[in-house]
Short mmCIF file of C-alpha atoms in Angstrom, two decimals:
data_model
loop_
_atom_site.label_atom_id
_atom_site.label_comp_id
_atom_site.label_asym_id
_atom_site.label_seq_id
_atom_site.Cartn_x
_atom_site.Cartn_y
_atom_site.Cartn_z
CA UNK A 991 97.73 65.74 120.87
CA UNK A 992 100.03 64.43 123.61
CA UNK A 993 103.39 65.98 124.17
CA UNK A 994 106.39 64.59 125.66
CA UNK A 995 108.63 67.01 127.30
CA UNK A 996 111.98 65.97 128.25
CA UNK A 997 114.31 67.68 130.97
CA UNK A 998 117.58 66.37 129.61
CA UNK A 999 118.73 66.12 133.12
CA UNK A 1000 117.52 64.33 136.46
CA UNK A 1001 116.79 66.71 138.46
CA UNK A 1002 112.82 65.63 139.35
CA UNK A 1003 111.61 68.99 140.90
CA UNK A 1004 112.76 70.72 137.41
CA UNK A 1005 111.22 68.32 135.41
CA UNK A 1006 108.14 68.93 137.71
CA UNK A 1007 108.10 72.86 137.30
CA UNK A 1008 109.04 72.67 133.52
CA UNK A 1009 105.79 69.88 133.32
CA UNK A 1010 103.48 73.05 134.84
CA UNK A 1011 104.59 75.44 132.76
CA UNK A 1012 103.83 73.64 129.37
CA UNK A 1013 100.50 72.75 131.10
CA UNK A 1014 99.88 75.85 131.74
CA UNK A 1015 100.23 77.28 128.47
CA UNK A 1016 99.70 74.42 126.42
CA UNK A 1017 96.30 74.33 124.29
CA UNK A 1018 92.81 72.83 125.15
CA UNK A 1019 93.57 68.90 124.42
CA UNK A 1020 97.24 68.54 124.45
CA UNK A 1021 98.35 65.86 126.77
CA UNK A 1022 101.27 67.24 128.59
CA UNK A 1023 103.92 64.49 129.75
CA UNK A 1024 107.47 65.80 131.77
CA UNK A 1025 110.05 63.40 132.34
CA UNK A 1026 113.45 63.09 132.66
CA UNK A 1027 116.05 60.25 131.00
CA UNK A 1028 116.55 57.28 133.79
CA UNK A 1029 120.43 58.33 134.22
CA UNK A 1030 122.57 61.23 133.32
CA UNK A 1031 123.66 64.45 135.26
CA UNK A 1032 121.61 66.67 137.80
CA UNK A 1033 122.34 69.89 136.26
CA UNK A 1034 123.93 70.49 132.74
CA UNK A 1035 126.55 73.40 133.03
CA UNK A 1036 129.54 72.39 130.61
CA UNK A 1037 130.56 70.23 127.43
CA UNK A 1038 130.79 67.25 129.73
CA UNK A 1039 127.38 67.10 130.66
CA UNK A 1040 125.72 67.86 127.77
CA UNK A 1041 126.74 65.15 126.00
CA UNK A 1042 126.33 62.73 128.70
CA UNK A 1043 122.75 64.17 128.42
CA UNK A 1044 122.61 64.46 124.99
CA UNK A 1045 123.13 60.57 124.69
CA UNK A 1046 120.22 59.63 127.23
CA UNK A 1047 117.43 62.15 125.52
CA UNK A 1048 118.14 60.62 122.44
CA UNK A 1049 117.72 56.91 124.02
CA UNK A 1050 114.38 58.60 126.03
CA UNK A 1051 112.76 59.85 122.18
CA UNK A 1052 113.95 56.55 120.93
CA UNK A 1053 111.77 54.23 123.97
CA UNK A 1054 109.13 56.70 123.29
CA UNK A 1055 108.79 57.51 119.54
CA UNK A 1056 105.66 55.36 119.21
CA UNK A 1057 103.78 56.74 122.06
CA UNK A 1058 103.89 60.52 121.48
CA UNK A 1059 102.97 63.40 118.39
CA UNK A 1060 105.93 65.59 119.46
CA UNK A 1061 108.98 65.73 121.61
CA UNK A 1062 110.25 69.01 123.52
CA UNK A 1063 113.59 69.04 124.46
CA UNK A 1064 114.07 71.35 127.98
CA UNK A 1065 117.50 72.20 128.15
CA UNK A 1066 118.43 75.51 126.65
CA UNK A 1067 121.45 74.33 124.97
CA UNK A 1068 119.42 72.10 122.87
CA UNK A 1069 121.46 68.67 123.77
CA UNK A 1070 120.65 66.03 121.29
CA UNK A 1071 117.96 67.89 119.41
CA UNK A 1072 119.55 66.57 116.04
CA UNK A 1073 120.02 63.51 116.82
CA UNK A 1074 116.88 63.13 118.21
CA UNK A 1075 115.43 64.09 114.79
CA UNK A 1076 117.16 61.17 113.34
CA UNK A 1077 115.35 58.80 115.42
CA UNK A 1078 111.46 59.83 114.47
CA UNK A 1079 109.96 61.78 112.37
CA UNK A 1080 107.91 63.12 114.48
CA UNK A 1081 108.60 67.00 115.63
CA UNK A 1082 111.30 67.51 117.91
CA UNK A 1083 112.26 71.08 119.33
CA UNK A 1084 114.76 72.13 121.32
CA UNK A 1085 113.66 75.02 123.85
CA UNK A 1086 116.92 77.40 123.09
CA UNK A 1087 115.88 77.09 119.20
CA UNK A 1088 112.17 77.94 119.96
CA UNK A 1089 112.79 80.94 122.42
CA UNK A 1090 115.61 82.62 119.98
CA UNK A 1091 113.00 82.22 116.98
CA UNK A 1092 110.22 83.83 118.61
CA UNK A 1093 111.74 86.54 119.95
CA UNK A 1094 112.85 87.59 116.44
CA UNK A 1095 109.49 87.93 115.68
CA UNK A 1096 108.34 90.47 117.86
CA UNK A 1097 112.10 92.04 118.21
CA UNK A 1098 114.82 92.95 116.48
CA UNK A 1099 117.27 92.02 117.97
CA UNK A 1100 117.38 89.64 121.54
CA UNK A 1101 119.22 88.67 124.30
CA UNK A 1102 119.66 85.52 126.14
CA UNK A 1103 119.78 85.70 130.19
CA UNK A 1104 121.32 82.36 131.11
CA UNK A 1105 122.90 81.03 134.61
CA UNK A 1106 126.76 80.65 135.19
CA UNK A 1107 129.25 82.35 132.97
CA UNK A 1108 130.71 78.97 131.84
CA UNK A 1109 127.82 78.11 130.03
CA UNK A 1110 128.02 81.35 127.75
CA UNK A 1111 130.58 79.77 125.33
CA UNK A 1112 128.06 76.63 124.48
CA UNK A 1113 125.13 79.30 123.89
CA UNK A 1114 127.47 81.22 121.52
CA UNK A 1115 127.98 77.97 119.59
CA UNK A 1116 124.16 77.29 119.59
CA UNK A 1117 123.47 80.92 118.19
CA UNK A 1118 125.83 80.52 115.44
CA UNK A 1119 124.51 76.59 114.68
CA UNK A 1120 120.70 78.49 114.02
CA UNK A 1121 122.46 81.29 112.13
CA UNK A 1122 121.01 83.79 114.26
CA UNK A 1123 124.27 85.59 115.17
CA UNK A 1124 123.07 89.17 113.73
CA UNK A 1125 119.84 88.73 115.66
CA UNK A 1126 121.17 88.06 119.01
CA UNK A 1127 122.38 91.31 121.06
CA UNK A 1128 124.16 89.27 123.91
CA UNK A 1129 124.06 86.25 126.24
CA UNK A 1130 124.74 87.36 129.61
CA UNK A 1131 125.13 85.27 132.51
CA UNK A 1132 124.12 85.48 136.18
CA UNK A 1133 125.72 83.82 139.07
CA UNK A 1134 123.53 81.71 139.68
CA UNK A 1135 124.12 77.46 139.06
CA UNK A 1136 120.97 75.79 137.83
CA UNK A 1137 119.90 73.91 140.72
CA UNK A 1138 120.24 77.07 143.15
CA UNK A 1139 117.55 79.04 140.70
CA UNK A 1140 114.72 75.91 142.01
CA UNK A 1141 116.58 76.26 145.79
CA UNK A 1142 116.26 80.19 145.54
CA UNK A 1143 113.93 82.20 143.27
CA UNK A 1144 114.19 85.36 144.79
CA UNK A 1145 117.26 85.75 144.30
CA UNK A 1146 117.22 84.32 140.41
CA UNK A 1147 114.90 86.91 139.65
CA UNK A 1148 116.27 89.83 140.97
CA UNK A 1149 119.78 88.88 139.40
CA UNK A 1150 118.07 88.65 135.62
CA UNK A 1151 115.77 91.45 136.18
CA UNK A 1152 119.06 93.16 136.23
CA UNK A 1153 121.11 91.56 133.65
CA UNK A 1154 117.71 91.79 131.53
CA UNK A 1155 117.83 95.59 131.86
CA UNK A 1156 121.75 95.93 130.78
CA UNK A 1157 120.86 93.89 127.94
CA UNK A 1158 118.25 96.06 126.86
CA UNK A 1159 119.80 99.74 128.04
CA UNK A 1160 123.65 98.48 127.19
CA UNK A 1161 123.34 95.50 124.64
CA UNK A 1162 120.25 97.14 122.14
CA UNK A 1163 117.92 94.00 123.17
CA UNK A 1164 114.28 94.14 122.25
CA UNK A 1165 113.34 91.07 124.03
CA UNK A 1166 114.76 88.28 126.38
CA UNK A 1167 114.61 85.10 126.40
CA UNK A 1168 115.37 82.81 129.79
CA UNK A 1169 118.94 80.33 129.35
CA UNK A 1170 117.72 77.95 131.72
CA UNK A 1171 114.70 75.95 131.99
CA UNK A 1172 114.38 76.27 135.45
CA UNK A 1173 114.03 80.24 134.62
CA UNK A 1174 110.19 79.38 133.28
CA UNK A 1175 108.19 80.00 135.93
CA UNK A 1176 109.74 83.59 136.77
CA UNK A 1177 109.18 84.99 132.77
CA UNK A 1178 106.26 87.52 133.46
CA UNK A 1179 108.40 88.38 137.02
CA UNK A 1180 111.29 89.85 134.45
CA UNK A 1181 108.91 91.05 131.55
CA UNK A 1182 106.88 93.12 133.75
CA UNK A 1183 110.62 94.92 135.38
CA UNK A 1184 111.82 94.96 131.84
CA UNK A 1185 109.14 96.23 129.50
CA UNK A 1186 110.48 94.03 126.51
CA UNK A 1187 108.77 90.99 125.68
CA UNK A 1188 110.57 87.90 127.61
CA UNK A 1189 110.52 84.14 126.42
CA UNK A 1190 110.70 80.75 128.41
CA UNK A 1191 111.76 78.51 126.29
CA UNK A 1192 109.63 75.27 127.58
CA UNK A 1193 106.61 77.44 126.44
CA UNK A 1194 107.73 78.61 122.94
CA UNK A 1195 108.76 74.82 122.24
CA UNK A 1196 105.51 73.62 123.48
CA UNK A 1197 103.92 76.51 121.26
CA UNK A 1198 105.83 75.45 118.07
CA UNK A 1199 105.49 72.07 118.05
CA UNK A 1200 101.48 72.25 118.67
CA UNK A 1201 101.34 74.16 115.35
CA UNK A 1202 103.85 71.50 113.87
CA UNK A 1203 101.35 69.01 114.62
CA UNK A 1204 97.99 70.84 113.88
CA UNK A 1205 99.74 71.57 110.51
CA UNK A 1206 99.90 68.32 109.34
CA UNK A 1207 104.31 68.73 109.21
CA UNK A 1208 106.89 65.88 109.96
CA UNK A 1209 110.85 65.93 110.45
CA UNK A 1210 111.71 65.65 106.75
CA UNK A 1211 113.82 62.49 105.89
CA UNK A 1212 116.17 62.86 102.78
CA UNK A 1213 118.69 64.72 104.08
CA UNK A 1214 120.31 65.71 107.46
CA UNK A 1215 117.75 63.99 109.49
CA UNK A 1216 117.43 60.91 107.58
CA UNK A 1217 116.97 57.55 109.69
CA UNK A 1218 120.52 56.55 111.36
CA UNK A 1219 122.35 53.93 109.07
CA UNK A 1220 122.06 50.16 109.39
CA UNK A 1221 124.99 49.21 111.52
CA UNK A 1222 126.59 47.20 114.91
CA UNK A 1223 126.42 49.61 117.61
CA UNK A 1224 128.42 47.79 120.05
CA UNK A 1225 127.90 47.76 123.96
CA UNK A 1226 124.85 49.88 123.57
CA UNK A 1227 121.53 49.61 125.50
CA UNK A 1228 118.90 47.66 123.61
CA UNK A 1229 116.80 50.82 123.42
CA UNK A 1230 119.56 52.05 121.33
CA UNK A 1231 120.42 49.25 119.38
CA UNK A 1232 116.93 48.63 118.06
CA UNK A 1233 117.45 52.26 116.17
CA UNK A 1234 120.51 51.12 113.76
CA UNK A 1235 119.00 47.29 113.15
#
């Protein structure tokens, strides 16, 4: 099974750690690939940027949709993810999506630890887009930008280790899951100061889409998903223009 996980922004030392933690939890024989899009922001942390980045992960599924069983999209606010299912039928799962879904399994309700405040009001959106609003507890945000969690770990995990614990002693949060890709590599850091289970995202999309494909399931096609209608799409990149011909 080979894998393409996509960090939706350019940032090549993410896209590095992100690529070793789906390796290292990823099952005997999946192919692991991390990459990021060829242009787009460093760091999404506002509407601006993920759409910019929205745009080239869907143009990055579309140049690879022949080449790969499933797609994993690495940005918690899940930029693109349904247009990206427009493009292939092939599984594609966003890593806020996969992290909020397995936490309700083991939890009742969950919490989302995330980076800068700002990006609070385009998690809220996401939670209410899955319908998971009486499941989620609270999104609480750190101080921290997402390039200064790869510059400065220490510090990133002592500041969700604590807003883990509010969430859970304050908020009624059974488990946590990480806002930010680039919180992956620091999950069993904060599980083991908070008690509760805690999910990186990059891992429960990785997770979910392995059983997609094992199970024999593809994005269905008659409805919201269906292929993109036949149509000019002017000034486009070719990449994008070979989708709507």
């Amino acid at each position: 099974m080979k894998i393409l996980v996509i960090n939706p922004n350019t940032t090549l030392e993410m896209t590095k750690s992100i690529g070793e933690m789906a390796e290292k939890y990823c099952a005997r024989g999946t192919e692991i690939t991390a990459i990021s899009p060829d242009w787009g922001p460093r760091s999404i942390e506002g509407h601006f940027e993920e759409y910019l980045s929205a745009m080239a992960t869907v143009e990055t599924v579309a140049k690879f949709k022949e080449d790969y069983d499933a797609f994993v999209i690495a940005c918690y606010g899940d930029p693109g993810v349904s247009a990206c299912r427009e493009v292939t039928e092939k599984p594609v799962v966003g890593i806020g999506e996969a992290s909020m879904h397995m936490a309700c399994f083991v939890g009742h309700k969950f919490s989302v630890v995330t980076v800068i405040p700002r990006i609070k009001p385009l998690l809220e959106d996401l939670v209410k887009q899955l319908g998971l609003t009486s499941k989620c507890a609270s999104i609480r945000a750190t101080n921290l930008s997402v390039l200064e969690i790869e510059q400065d770990p220490e510090r990133a995990v002592t500041e969700m280790i604590d807003e883990a614990k509010l969430a859970v002693k304050n908020d009624g949060a059974e488990a946590i899951c990480l806002g930010c890709a680039g919180m992956g590599p620091l999950d069993l850091r904060v599980q083991d100061a908070v008690g509760v289970p805690v999910f990186d995202g990059t891992v429960s999309a990785v997770k979910i889409v392995e059983g997609l494909v094992t199970y024999g399931k593809h994005t269905s096609k008659i409805g919201a998903y269906s292929w993109p209608e036949k149509k000019e799409l002017v000034g486009c990149s070719t990449i994008l223009q070979s989708i709507s011909e």
